[in-house]
Tab-separated table of C-alpha atoms in Angstrom:
chain	number	residue	atom	x	y	z
A	10	MET	CA	18.215	-52.721	-38.840
A	11	ASN	CA	18.688	-51.439	-35.314
A	12	ARG	CA	21.885	-49.668	-36.307
A	13	LEU	CA	20.045	-47.960	-39.168
A	14	ASP	CA	17.298	-46.881	-36.813
A	15	TYR	CA	19.818	-45.269	-34.471
A	16	SER	CA	21.554	-43.427	-37.285
A	17	VAL	CA	18.223	-41.965	-38.352
A	18	ALA	CA	16.991	-41.223	-34.840
A	19	ARG	CA	20.136	-39.518	-33.480
A	20	PRO	CA	20.179	-36.430	-35.735
A	21	ALA	CA	16.460	-35.997	-35.117
A	22	GLU	CA	17.006	-36.183	-31.345
A	23	SER	CA	19.896	-33.726	-31.481
A	24	GLY	CA	17.796	-31.396	-33.658
A	25	LEU	CA	15.003	-31.532	-31.101
A	26	ALA	CA	17.450	-30.796	-28.279
A	27	VAL	CA	18.819	-27.789	-30.184
A	28	ASN	CA	15.282	-26.496	-30.846
A	29	LYS	CA	14.494	-26.886	-27.142
A	30	VAL	CA	17.589	-24.874	-26.160
A	31	ILE	CA	16.659	-22.136	-28.676
A	32	LYS	CA	13.034	-22.015	-27.475
A	33	ASN	CA	13.953	-21.977	-23.764
A	34	THR	CA	16.675	-19.366	-24.314
A	35	TYR	CA	14.388	-16.933	-26.129
A	36	MET	CA	11.597	-17.474	-23.599
A	37	LEU	CA	13.893	-16.831	-20.616
A	38	LEU	CA	15.531	-13.918	-22.433
A	39	SER	CA	12.201	-12.171	-23.029
A	40	MET	CA	11.177	-12.698	-19.385
A	41	THR	CA	14.497	-11.340	-18.066
A	42	LEU	CA	14.280	-8.321	-20.401
A	43	LEU	CA	10.791	-7.539	-19.107
A	44	PHE	CA	11.968	-7.975	-15.522
A	45	SER	CA	14.954	-5.670	-15.980
A	46	ALA	CA	12.690	-3.085	-17.663
A	47	LEU	CA	10.532	-3.241	-14.541
A	48	THR	CA	13.488	-2.825	-12.154
A	49	ALA	CA	14.841	0.020	-14.337
A	50	ALA	CA	11.451	1.761	-14.146
A	51	VAL	CA	11.434	1.395	-10.339
A	52	SER	CA	14.965	2.823	-10.198
A	53	VAL	CA	13.892	5.840	-12.316
A	54	VAL	CA	10.767	6.442	-10.220
A	55	VAL	CA	12.605	6.360	-6.877
A	56	GLN	CA	15.432	8.471	-8.412
A	57	MET	CA	18.404	6.345	-7.426
A	58	PRO	CA	21.782	8.176	-7.166
A	59	PRO	CA	24.484	7.738	-9.906
A	60	MET	CA	26.543	5.294	-7.817
A	61	THR	CA	23.682	2.755	-8.207
A	62	HIS	CA	24.979	1.912	-11.691
A	63	LEU	CA	28.460	0.980	-10.458
A	64	LEU	CA	27.197	-0.944	-7.410
A	65	SER	CA	24.537	-2.864	-9.367
A	66	LEU	CA	26.982	-3.765	-12.146
A	67	GLY	CA	29.561	-4.885	-9.570
A	68	GLY	CA	26.963	-7.032	-7.785
A	69	ALA	CA	25.734	-8.552	-11.050
A	70	ILE	CA	29.286	-9.373	-12.154
A	71	LEU	CA	30.043	-11.055	-8.810
A	72	LEU	CA	26.887	-13.183	-9.191
A	73	MET	CA	27.892	-14.033	-12.793
A	74	TRP	CA	31.409	-15.082	-11.801
A	75	PHE	CA	30.853	-16.887	-8.500
A	76	VAL	CA	27.212	-18.008	-8.236
A	77	LEU	CA	25.939	-18.631	-11.770
A	78	PRO	CA	28.566	-21.258	-12.781
A	79	ARG	CA	27.595	-23.335	-9.693
A	80	THR	CA	23.854	-23.058	-10.194
A	81	ALA	CA	23.477	-22.993	-13.989
A	82	ASN	CA	22.582	-26.697	-14.145
A	83	SER	CA	19.798	-26.477	-11.569
A	84	SER	CA	16.529	-24.605	-11.172
A	85	THR	CA	18.307	-22.243	-8.723
A	86	GLY	CA	20.095	-20.905	-11.792
A	87	LEU	CA	16.812	-19.335	-12.927
A	88	TRP	CA	16.623	-17.245	-9.733
A	89	VAL	CA	20.244	-16.212	-10.173
A	90	VAL	CA	19.553	-15.107	-13.773
A	91	PHE	CA	16.622	-12.972	-12.578
A	92	ALA	CA	18.782	-11.530	-9.783
A	93	ILE	CA	21.546	-10.606	-12.249
A	94	THR	CA	19.238	-9.082	-14.864
A	95	GLY	CA	17.155	-7.344	-12.194
A	96	LEU	CA	20.306	-5.755	-10.736
A	97	LEU	CA	21.536	-4.696	-14.180
A	98	GLY	CA	18.150	-3.149	-14.973
A	99	PHE	CA	18.050	-1.362	-11.604
A	100	GLY	CA	21.528	0.030	-12.278
A	101	LEU	CA	20.285	1.648	-15.496
A	102	GLY	CA	17.912	3.921	-13.535
A	103	PRO	CA	20.244	6.930	-12.948
A	104	MET	CA	21.439	6.832	-16.581
A	105	LEU	CA	17.855	6.693	-17.887
A	106	SER	CA	16.837	9.562	-15.581
A	107	TYR	CA	19.724	11.650	-16.943
A	108	TYR	CA	18.718	11.065	-20.579
A	109	LEU	CA	14.985	11.440	-19.878
A	110	ASN	CA	15.671	14.914	-18.428
A	111	MET	CA	17.260	16.082	-21.709
A	112	PRO	CA	14.977	18.192	-24.016
A	113	ASN	CA	14.407	15.308	-26.460
A	114	GLY	CA	15.314	12.652	-23.888
A	115	PRO	CA	12.224	10.418	-24.213
A	116	GLN	CA	12.787	10.260	-27.997
A	117	ILE	CA	16.471	9.314	-27.496
A	118	VAL	CA	15.640	6.574	-24.967
A	119	ALA	CA	12.831	5.194	-27.151
A	120	THR	CA	15.093	5.241	-30.242
A	121	ALA	CA	17.871	3.421	-28.357
A	122	LEU	CA	15.388	0.839	-27.070
A	123	GLY	CA	13.777	0.239	-30.466
A	124	GLY	CA	17.169	0.313	-32.200
A	125	THR	CA	18.553	-2.324	-29.824
A	126	GLY	CA	15.535	-4.545	-30.486
A	127	ILE	CA	15.902	-4.210	-34.258
A	128	ILE	CA	19.671	-4.906	-34.148
A	129	PHE	CA	19.134	-8.003	-31.980
A	130	MET	CA	16.302	-9.371	-34.121
A	131	GLY	CA	18.160	-8.604	-37.358
A	132	ILE	CA	21.426	-10.263	-36.284
A	133	SER	CA	19.681	-13.259	-34.676
A	134	GLY	CA	17.443	-13.672	-37.730
A	135	TYR	CA	20.524	-13.601	-39.968
A	136	ALA	CA	22.304	-16.281	-37.897
A	137	LEU	CA	19.158	-18.430	-37.610
A	138	THR	CA	18.297	-18.307	-41.322
A	139	THR	CA	21.809	-18.713	-42.765
A	140	ARG	CA	22.626	-21.398	-40.098
A	141	LYS	CA	26.290	-20.604	-40.718
A	142	ASP	CA	28.860	-21.661	-38.137
A	143	PHE	CA	30.415	-18.507	-36.676
A	144	SER	CA	32.551	-20.316	-34.077
A	145	PHE	CA	35.718	-19.044	-35.828
A	146	MET	CA	34.890	-15.555	-34.476
A	147	GLY	CA	35.475	-16.528	-30.806
A	148	GLY	CA	39.158	-15.591	-30.581
A	149	PHE	CA	38.690	-12.351	-32.502
A	150	LEU	CA	35.716	-11.258	-30.374
A	151	VAL	CA	37.344	-11.954	-27.024
A	152	ALA	CA	40.568	-10.222	-28.129
A	153	GLY	CA	38.492	-7.232	-29.261
A	154	LEU	CA	36.679	-7.184	-25.931
A	155	LEU	CA	39.998	-7.138	-24.047
A	156	VAL	CA	41.270	-4.232	-26.154
A	157	VAL	CA	38.018	-2.300	-25.570
A	158	LEU	CA	38.221	-2.878	-21.786
A	159	VAL	CA	41.841	-1.692	-21.645
A	160	VAL	CA	41.041	1.467	-23.680
A	161	MET	CA	37.968	2.080	-21.470
A	162	LEU	CA	40.200	1.853	-18.409
A	163	ALA	CA	42.624	4.365	-19.926
A	164	ASN	CA	39.765	6.713	-20.869
A	165	ILE	CA	38.525	6.863	-17.266
A	166	PHE	CA	41.643	8.941	-16.556
A	167	LEU	CA	42.079	10.550	-20.002
A	168	SER	CA	38.389	11.624	-20.209
A	169	MET	CA	38.438	12.084	-24.011
A	170	PRO	CA	34.839	12.464	-25.310
A	171	ALA	CA	35.784	11.445	-28.892
A	172	LEU	CA	37.464	8.269	-27.623
A	173	SER	CA	34.414	7.507	-25.495
A	174	LEU	CA	32.170	7.756	-28.592
A	175	ALA	CA	34.565	5.587	-30.625
A	176	LEU	CA	34.487	3.012	-27.805
A	177	SER	CA	30.676	2.990	-27.820
A	178	ALA	CA	30.667	2.386	-31.589
A	179	ALA	CA	33.222	-0.422	-31.162
A	180	VAL	CA	31.175	-2.035	-28.367
A	181	ILE	CA	28.006	-2.011	-30.519
A	182	MET	CA	29.881	-3.779	-33.357
A	183	LEU	CA	31.563	-6.234	-30.960
A	184	MET	CA	28.282	-7.114	-29.234
A	185	SER	CA	26.599	-7.620	-32.616
A	186	GLY	CA	29.428	-10.057	-33.355
A	187	PHE	CA	28.813	-11.795	-30.012
A	188	ILE	CA	25.100	-12.199	-30.889
A	189	LEU	CA	26.109	-13.866	-34.176
A	190	TYR	CA	28.620	-16.076	-32.348
A	191	ASP	CA	26.230	-17.056	-29.512
A	192	THR	CA	23.268	-17.739	-31.804
A	193	SER	CA	25.492	-19.896	-33.990
A	194	ARG	CA	26.741	-21.780	-30.880
A	195	MET	CA	23.121	-22.416	-29.933
A	196	ILE	CA	22.204	-23.719	-33.413
A	197	HIS	CA	25.253	-25.967	-33.721
A	198	GLY	CA	25.006	-27.435	-30.215
A	199	GLY	CA	28.096	-25.625	-28.848
A	200	GLU	CA	26.136	-24.582	-25.751
A	201	ASN	CA	23.320	-26.741	-24.381
A	202	ASN	CA	22.629	-24.743	-21.230
A	203	TYR	CA	19.870	-22.211	-21.906
A	204	ILE	CA	20.565	-20.326	-18.652
A	205	LEU	CA	24.160	-19.541	-19.668
A	206	MET	CA	23.037	-18.783	-23.217
A	207	THR	CA	20.387	-16.357	-21.924
A	208	ILE	CA	22.930	-14.442	-19.815
A	209	SER	CA	25.330	-14.287	-22.740
A	210	LEU	CA	22.696	-12.857	-25.119
A	211	TYR	CA	21.308	-10.572	-22.389
A	212	MET	CA	24.755	-9.030	-21.817
A	213	SER	CA	25.103	-8.323	-25.549
A	214	ILE	CA	21.672	-6.658	-25.658
A	215	TYR	CA	22.386	-4.691	-22.448
A	216	ASN	CA	25.699	-3.392	-23.814
A	217	ILE	CA	24.211	-2.476	-27.201
A	218	PHE	CA	21.424	-0.522	-25.443
A	219	VAL	CA	23.766	1.327	-23.056
A	220	HIS	CA	26.246	2.298	-25.782
A	221	LEU	CA	23.591	3.165	-28.358
A	222	LEU	CA	21.998	5.430	-25.745
A	223	HIS	CA	25.403	7.043	-25.138
A	224	LEU	CA	25.984	7.590	-28.877
A	225	LEU	CA	22.483	8.962	-29.523
A	226	GLY	CA	22.573	11.146	-26.412
A	227	ALA	CA	25.962	12.627	-27.304
A	228	LEU	CA	25.247	13.136	-31.012
A	229	SER	CA	21.677	14.416	-30.667
A	230	GLY	CA	23.004	17.942	-30.230
A	231	ASP	CA	21.606	18.419	-26.718
A	232	ASP	CA	24.408	16.799	-24.677
B	27	MET	CA	33.295	12.146	-8.049
B	28	ASP	CA	36.817	10.716	-7.876
B	29	TRP	CA	35.957	7.618	-5.874
B	30	MET	CA	33.445	6.681	-8.598
B	31	LYS	CA	36.282	6.817	-11.150
B	32	ILE	CA	38.394	4.591	-8.897
B	33	GLY	CA	35.460	2.196	-8.520
B	34	TRP	CA	34.955	1.947	-12.295
B	35	ALA	CA	38.695	1.493	-12.829
B	36	LEU	CA	38.788	-1.286	-10.207
B	37	LEU	CA	35.819	-3.046	-11.821
B	38	LEU	CA	37.448	-2.846	-15.265
B	39	VAL	CA	40.781	-4.169	-13.943
B	40	LEU	CA	38.963	-7.124	-12.329
B	41	MET	CA	37.065	-7.790	-15.578
B	42	ILE	CA	40.309	-7.733	-17.606
B	43	LEU	CA	42.030	-10.089	-15.150
B	44	ALA	CA	39.076	-12.498	-15.176
B	45	LEU	CA	38.806	-12.412	-18.963
B	46	LEU	CA	42.519	-12.894	-19.690
B	47	PRO	CA	42.792	-16.707	-19.197
B	48	ARG	CA	39.531	-17.309	-21.081
B	49	ALA	CA	40.688	-15.017	-23.881
B	50	LYS	CA	43.985	-16.910	-24.229
B	51	ALA	CA	42.142	-20.245	-24.407
B	52	MET	CA	39.598	-18.957	-26.916
B	53	MET	CA	42.275	-17.419	-29.140
B	54	THR	CA	44.185	-20.694	-29.363
B	55	ASP	CA	41.192	-23.064	-29.488
B	56	SER	CA	38.942	-21.214	-31.955
B	57	PRO	CA	38.628	-22.958	-35.322
B	58	LYS	CA	40.275	-21.206	-38.255
B	59	ALA	CA	38.014	-19.259	-40.627
B	60	GLN	CA	37.392	-20.714	-44.088
B	61	PRO	CA	37.551	-18.509	-47.203
B	62	GLY	CA	34.392	-16.427	-47.364
B	63	ASP	CA	33.589	-16.792	-43.651
B	64	TRP	CA	34.514	-13.195	-42.791
B	65	ASN	CA	32.402	-11.904	-45.706
B	66	ALA	CA	29.388	-13.516	-44.038
B	67	VAL	CA	30.206	-11.557	-40.846
B	68	LEU	CA	30.905	-8.284	-42.612
B	69	LEU	CA	27.436	-8.077	-44.158
B	70	PRO	CA	25.398	-7.935	-40.892
B	71	ILE	CA	28.011	-5.768	-39.122
B	72	LEU	CA	27.934	-3.207	-41.935
B	73	GLY	CA	24.145	-3.367	-41.700
B	74	VAL	CA	24.389	-2.501	-37.988
B	75	VAL	CA	26.781	0.407	-38.717
B	76	ALA	CA	24.414	1.810	-41.373
B	77	PHE	CA	21.428	1.387	-39.043
B	78	VAL	CA	23.151	3.175	-36.142
B	79	MET	CA	24.057	6.052	-38.485
B	80	LEU	CA	20.414	6.242	-39.544
B	81	LEU	CA	19.322	6.386	-35.870
B	82	ILE	CA	21.812	9.209	-35.223
B	83	THR	CA	20.366	11.260	-38.109
B	84	LEU	CA	16.865	10.592	-36.756
B	85	VAL	CA	17.591	12.086	-33.309
B	86	ARG	CA	19.629	15.077	-34.590
């Protein structure tokens, strides 16, 4: 009888744990998005110079590589997540100022923001409702990311606008794939740490926003 | 600004170097896709492509 009880109770417990990870991830994600919007607004208002983007991204990446893995299992990890997302938001300031100064800049920024939200909700909703296991995508996504990074590196010196637009389109598709992959990992218990899951989803959203803004800005006819 | 280009290039090189071991592990450890799995991925990705094209026409 006891054995039967355990077999019934275990899936229920694991289901509850998964629901808790999903709930905590989305709660922390919405708070970090609001916080980075705030830091981005501050950066626009004080008119930070262009190098802010590079320095903030560099700082955020260092925190992600060296501090977050050591703190992700403690409450300190929450502060680190806010530091990373705050820095990333602050780094967006010069880019946002540039687009906002274009003739239809506010429309482009608002479209990129709304578009990013719709893409994220659509992809997450798809993964959450189909409950399909997308773990098979891992190798493909990371290989794609490596290729994109190498081509980006080459384009810093080649400076080809068409290649830059193609890269932005590729990043949007790749990051959509990462949202599918991460949401599926969350549903199927592949990742139980909501702090790491939040950063992973945040990075996908951040990259979709930045590259959608680039695409819309370049193809709006005013760039 | 040339030093900005060098800074971005340095950051990208570091990202590639940090990602390489993880990428190798993920490529070998990822489960194989079952028939029909990629069709389930294609649908939302095509949706994203169509949506981005719609956004581009909206801001033109």
